[in-house]
XYZ file of C-alpha atoms in Angstrom:
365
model
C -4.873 8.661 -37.890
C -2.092 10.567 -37.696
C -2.358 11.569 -33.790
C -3.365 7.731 -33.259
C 0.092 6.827 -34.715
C 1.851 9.685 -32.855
C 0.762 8.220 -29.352
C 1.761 5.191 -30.634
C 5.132 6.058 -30.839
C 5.163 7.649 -27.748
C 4.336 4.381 -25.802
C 7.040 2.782 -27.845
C 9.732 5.185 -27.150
C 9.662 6.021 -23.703
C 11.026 3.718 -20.788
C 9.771 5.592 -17.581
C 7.623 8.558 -16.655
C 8.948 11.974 -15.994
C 7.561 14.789 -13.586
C 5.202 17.211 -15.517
C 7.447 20.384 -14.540
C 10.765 18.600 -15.433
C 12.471 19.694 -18.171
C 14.564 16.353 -18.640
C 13.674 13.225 -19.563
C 13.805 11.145 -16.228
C 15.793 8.318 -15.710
C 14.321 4.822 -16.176
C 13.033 3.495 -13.146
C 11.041 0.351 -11.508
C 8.690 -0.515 -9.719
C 6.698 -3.283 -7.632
C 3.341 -4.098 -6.269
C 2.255 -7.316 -4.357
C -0.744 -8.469 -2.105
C -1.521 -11.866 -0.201
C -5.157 -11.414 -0.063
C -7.942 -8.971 1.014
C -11.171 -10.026 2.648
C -12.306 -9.433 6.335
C -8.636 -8.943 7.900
C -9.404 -6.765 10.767
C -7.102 -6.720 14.068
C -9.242 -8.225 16.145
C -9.644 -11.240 13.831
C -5.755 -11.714 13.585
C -3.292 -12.145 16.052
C -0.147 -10.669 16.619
C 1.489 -13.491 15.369
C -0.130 -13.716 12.311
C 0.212 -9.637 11.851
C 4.284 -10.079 12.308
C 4.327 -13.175 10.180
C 2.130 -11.620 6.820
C 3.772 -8.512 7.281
C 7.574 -10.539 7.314
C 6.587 -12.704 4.016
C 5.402 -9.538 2.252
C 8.650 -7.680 2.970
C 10.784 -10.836 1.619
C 8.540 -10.822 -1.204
C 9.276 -7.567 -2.071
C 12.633 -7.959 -1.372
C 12.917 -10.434 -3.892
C 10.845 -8.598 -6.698
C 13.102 -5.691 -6.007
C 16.474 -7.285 -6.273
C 15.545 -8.865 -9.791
C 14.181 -5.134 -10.719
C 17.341 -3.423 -9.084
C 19.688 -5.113 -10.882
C 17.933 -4.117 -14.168
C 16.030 -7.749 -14.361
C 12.436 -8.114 -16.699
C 9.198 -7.005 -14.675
C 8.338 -10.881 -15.705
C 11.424 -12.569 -13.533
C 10.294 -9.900 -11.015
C 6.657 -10.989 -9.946
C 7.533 -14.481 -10.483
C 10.525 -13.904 -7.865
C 7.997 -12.672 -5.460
C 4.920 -14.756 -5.946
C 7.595 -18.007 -5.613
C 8.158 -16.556 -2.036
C 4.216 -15.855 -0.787
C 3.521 -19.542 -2.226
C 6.163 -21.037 -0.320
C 4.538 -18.920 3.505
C 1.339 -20.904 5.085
C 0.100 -17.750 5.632
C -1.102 -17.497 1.884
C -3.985 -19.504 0.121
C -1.177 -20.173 -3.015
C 1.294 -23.430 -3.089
C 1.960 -24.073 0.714
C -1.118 -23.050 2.525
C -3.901 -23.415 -0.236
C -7.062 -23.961 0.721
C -9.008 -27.530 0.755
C -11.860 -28.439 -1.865
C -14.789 -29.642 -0.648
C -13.565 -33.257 -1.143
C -10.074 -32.936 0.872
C -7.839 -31.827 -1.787
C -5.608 -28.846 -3.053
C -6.286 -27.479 -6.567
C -4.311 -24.774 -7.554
C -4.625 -21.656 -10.050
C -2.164 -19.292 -11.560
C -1.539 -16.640 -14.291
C 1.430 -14.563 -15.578
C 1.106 -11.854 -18.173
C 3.580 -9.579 -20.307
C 2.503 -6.276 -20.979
C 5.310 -6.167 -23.653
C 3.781 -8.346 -26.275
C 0.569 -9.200 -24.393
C 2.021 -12.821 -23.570
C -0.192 -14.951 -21.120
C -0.235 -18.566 -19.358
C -2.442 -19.544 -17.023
C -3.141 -22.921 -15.174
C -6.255 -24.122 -13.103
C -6.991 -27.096 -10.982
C -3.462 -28.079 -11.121
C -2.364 -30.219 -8.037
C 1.297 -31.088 -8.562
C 3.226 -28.732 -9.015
C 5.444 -27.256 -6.073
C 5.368 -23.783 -7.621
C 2.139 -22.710 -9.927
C 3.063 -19.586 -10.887
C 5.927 -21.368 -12.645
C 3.461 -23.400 -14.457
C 1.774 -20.997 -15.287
C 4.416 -19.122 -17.124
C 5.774 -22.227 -18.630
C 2.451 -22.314 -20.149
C 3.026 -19.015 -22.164
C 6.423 -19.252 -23.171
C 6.769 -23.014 -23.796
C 3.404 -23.862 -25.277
C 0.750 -22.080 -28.163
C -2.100 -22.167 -25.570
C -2.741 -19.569 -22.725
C -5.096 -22.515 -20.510
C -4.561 -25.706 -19.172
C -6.394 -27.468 -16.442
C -6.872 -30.592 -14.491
C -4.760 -33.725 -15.524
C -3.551 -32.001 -18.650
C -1.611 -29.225 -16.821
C 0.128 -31.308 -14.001
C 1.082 -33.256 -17.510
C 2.595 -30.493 -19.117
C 4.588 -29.624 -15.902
C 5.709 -32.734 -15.545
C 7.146 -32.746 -18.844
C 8.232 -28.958 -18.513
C 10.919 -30.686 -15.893
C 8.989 -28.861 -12.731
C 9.211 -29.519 -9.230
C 6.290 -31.925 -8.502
C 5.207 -32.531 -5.115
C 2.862 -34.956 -3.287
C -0.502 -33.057 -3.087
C -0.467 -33.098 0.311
C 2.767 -30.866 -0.092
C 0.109 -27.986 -0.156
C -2.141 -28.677 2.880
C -1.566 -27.214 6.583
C -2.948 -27.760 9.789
C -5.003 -24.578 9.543
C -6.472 -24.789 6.290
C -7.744 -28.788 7.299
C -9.377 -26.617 10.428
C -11.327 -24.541 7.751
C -12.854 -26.681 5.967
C -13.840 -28.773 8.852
C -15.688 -25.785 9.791
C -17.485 -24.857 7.043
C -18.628 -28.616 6.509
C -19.789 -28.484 10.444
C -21.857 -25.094 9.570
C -23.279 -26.252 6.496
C -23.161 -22.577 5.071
C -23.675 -23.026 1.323
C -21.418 -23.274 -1.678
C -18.105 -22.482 -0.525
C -16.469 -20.353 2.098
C -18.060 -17.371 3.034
C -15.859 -15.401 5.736
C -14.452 -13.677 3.268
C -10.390 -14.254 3.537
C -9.260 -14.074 0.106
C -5.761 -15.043 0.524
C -4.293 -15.561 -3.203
C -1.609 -13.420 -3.872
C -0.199 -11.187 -6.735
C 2.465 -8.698 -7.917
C 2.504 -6.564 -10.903
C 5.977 -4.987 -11.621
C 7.570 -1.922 -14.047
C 11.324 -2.426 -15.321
C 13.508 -0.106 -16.162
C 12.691 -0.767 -19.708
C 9.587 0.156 -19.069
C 7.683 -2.700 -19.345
C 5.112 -4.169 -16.807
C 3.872 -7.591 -16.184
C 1.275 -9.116 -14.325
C 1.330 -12.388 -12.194
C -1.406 -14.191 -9.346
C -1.456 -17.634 -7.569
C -4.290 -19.165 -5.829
C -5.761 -22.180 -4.226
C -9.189 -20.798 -5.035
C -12.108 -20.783 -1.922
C -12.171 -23.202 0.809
C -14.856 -25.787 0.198
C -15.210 -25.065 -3.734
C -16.607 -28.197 -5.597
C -17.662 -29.054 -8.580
C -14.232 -27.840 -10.190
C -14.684 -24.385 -9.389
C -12.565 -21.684 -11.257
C -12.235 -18.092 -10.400
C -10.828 -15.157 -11.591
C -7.293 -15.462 -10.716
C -6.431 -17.724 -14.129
C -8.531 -16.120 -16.102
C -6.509 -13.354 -18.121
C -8.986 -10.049 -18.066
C -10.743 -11.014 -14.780
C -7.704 -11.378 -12.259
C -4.897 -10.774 -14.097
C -4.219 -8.485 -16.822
C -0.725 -6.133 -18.183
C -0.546 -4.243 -21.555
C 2.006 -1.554 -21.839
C -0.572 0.884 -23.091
C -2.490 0.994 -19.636
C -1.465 -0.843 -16.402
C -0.904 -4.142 -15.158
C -3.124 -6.016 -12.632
C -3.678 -8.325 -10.083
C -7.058 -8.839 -8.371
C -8.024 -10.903 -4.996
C -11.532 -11.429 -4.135
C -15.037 -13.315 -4.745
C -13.292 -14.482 -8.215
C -17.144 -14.750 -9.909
C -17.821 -11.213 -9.670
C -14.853 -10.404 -11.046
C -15.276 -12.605 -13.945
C -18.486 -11.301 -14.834
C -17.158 -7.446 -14.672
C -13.567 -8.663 -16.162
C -12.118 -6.506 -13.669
C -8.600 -6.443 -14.558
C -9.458 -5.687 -18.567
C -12.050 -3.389 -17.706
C -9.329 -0.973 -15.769
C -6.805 -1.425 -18.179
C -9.225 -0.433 -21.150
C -10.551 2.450 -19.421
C -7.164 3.616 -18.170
C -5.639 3.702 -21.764
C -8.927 5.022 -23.645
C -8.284 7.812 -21.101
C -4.655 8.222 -21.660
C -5.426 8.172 -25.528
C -7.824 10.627 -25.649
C -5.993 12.947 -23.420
C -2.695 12.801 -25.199
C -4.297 13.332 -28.539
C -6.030 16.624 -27.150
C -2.441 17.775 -25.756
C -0.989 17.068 -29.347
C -3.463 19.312 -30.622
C -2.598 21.636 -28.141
C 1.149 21.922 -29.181
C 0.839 21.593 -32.874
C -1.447 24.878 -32.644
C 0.930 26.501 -30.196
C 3.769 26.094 -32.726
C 5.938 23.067 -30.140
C 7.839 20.762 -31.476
C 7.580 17.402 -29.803
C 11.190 16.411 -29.890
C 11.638 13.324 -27.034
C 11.526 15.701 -24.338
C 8.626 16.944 -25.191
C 6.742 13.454 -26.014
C 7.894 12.286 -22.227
C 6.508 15.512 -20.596
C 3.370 14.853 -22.778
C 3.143 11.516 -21.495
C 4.027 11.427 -18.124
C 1.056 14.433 -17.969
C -1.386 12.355 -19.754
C -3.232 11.231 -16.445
C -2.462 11.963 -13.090
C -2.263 9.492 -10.368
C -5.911 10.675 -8.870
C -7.495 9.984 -11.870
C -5.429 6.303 -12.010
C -6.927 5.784 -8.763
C -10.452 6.794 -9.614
C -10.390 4.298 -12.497
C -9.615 1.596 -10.254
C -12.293 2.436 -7.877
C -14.935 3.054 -10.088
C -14.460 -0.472 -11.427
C -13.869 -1.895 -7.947
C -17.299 0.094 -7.164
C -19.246 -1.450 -9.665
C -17.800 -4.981 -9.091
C -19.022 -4.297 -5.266
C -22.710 -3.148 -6.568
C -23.255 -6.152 -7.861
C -22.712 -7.966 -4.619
C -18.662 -8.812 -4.869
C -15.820 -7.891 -3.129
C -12.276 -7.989 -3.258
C -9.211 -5.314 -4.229
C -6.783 -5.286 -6.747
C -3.378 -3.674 -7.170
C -2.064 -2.075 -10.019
C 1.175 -0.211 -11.752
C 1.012 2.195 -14.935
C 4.171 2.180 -17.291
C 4.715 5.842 -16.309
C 5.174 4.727 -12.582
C 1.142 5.266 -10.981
C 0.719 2.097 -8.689
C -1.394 1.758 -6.078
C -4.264 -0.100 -4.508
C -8.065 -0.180 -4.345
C -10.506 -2.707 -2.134
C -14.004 -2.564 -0.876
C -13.097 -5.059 1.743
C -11.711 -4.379 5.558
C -8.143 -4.638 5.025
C -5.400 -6.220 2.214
C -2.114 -7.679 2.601
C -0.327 -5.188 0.372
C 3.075 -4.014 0.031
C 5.107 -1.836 -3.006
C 8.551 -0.557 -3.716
C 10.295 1.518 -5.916
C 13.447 2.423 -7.597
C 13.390 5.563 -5.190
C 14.104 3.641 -2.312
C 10.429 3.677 -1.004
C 8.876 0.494 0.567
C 6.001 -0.443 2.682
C 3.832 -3.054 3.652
C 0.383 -2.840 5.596
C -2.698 -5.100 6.340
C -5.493 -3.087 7.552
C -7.652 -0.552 5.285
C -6.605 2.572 7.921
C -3.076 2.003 7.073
């Protein structure tokens, strides 16, 4: 008990991660992780245009995660700053640019969670409201329930004092083409060419807290009043400052029935857990004292960012065994973020406090 209530305190007293061979306790920093989608983005599927255009939105998304981040703003204000940006692009199946049901119409998902306190909201089959991610946090902090759907949702926003917008506010050109297609081919349930365009972002502050957000207008030619993954907490979206936060894209019923986003969190703190308590061990018999210092070093060396990243896959792995696919990104309170997908390519991007930023598309980048 007592080296359960040691890490405890560790998690609870430290803001960022340090190097393992520092000697100081690092400075607190932040950092951000977003993606529009993953599916079967390959170049000679999209154009140049397109290319130029994603890779623009996920730079101004970033840009306005990391202002909010930079300017020592919650991880919370921080992916809804960026997701409010990638809903507004038609490039993105979330707010402007979701996809069509089967009947004609825009239904729209969302989720935002706080790895602080463990806070969630989450929205699906909304069809009003300009902004969903907004809903969707409206949901947690303005309401005692994490879910709302359908009518009752696009009620609540209403009455929340959102933006509301026409439903055809959401439609495009492009999407309208899609569905006509996949009506023409008379494939089966729902799309299956495998562009999975919601988007996400999962953010650190400089408190050291990380949050979780993702926005979606589910799978062209869903009926039936279809839900995926992205509003469910545990399957798309998922932070707890003990682990990592996430944010998953992809065929939303495999990763409901693996609960993706949990399932990395939970095996990504077990890990931490069991590896800090053997490193306690370690220093009470070699006489240390963990003064702060100490407890951030001990932290920061709990896992390294390989084994992170084989976490991730594993679960992404197993998700793709049972016939899924998709990616999801994800950011550690002591700074490990990343990406893993099974699927050609992702619209990704991240940026830190160190002045790194990057965007790509393609799995090769």
């Amino acid at each position: 008990m007592r080296l359960i209530l040691l890490f405890g305190a560790l998690f609870m007293s430290l803001a960022a991660p340090a190097s393992a061979t520092s000697e100081k306790v690092a400075e607190p920093g932040w950092s951000l992780v977003i993606h529009g989608g993953a599916g079967v983005i390959e170049r000679s599927r999209i154009s140049p245009e397109t290319d130029a255009a994603v890779r623009a939105a996920l730079a101004r998304a970033l840009e306005a995660g990391s202002s909010v981040l930079s300017n020592g703003g919650d991880a919370m204000d921080a992916v809804q700053a960026a997701i409010i940006v990638l809903e507004d692009d038609p490039n993105f199946n979330a707010g402007h640019g979701a996809v069509f049901t089967y009947e004609g119409t825009n239904e729209l998902d969302a989720a935002v969670m706080d790895g602080a306190e463990r806070k969630a909201g989450a929205i699906a089959r909304a069809s009003a409201t300009k902004n969903p991610i907004l809903l969707a946090r409206k949901v947690m902090e303005e309401s005692p329930h994490v879910l709302l759907s359908g009518e009752g949702a696009d009620r609540f926003s209403a009455e929340q004092g959102l933006d509301q917008v026409d439903n055809s506010y959401f439609a495009t050109p492009e999407r309208k083409r899609q569905l006509e297609e996949l009506k023409a081919k008379k494939v089966g349930w729902f799309d299956v060419d495998l562009k999975y365009g919601t988007v996400g972002a999962v953010a650190r502050d400089t408190k050291g807290n990380v949050a979780a957000g993702t926005s979606t207008g589910g799978l062209t030619g869903k009926r039936y009043g279809r839900i995926g993954d992205s509003p469910l907490i545990g399957a798309g979206t998922y932070a707890d400052n003990r682990s990592c936060a996430i944010s998953a894209t992809g065929a939303g019923e495999f990763f409901i029935r693996v609960g993706v986003a949990h399932e990395i969190c939970t095996r990504i703190r077990m890990k931490a857990e069991a590896r800090a308590e053997f490193l306690v061990q370690e220093a009470a018999r070699g006489g240390r004292t963990l003064d702060a210092a100490n407890q951030q070093d001990l932290l920061a060396s709990a896992l390294s960012a390989d084994e992170v990243q084989s976490i991730a896959d594993a679960v992404i792995g197993e998700m793709g065994a049972l016939g899924g696919s998709g990616g999801i990104i994800y950011l550690t309170p002591w700074g490990h973020q990343g990406y893993s997908f099974d699927t050609p390519g992702m619209y990704r991007g991240m940026a830190s406090s160190d002045g790194t930023s990057s965007v790509a598309v393609y799995g090769d980048e």
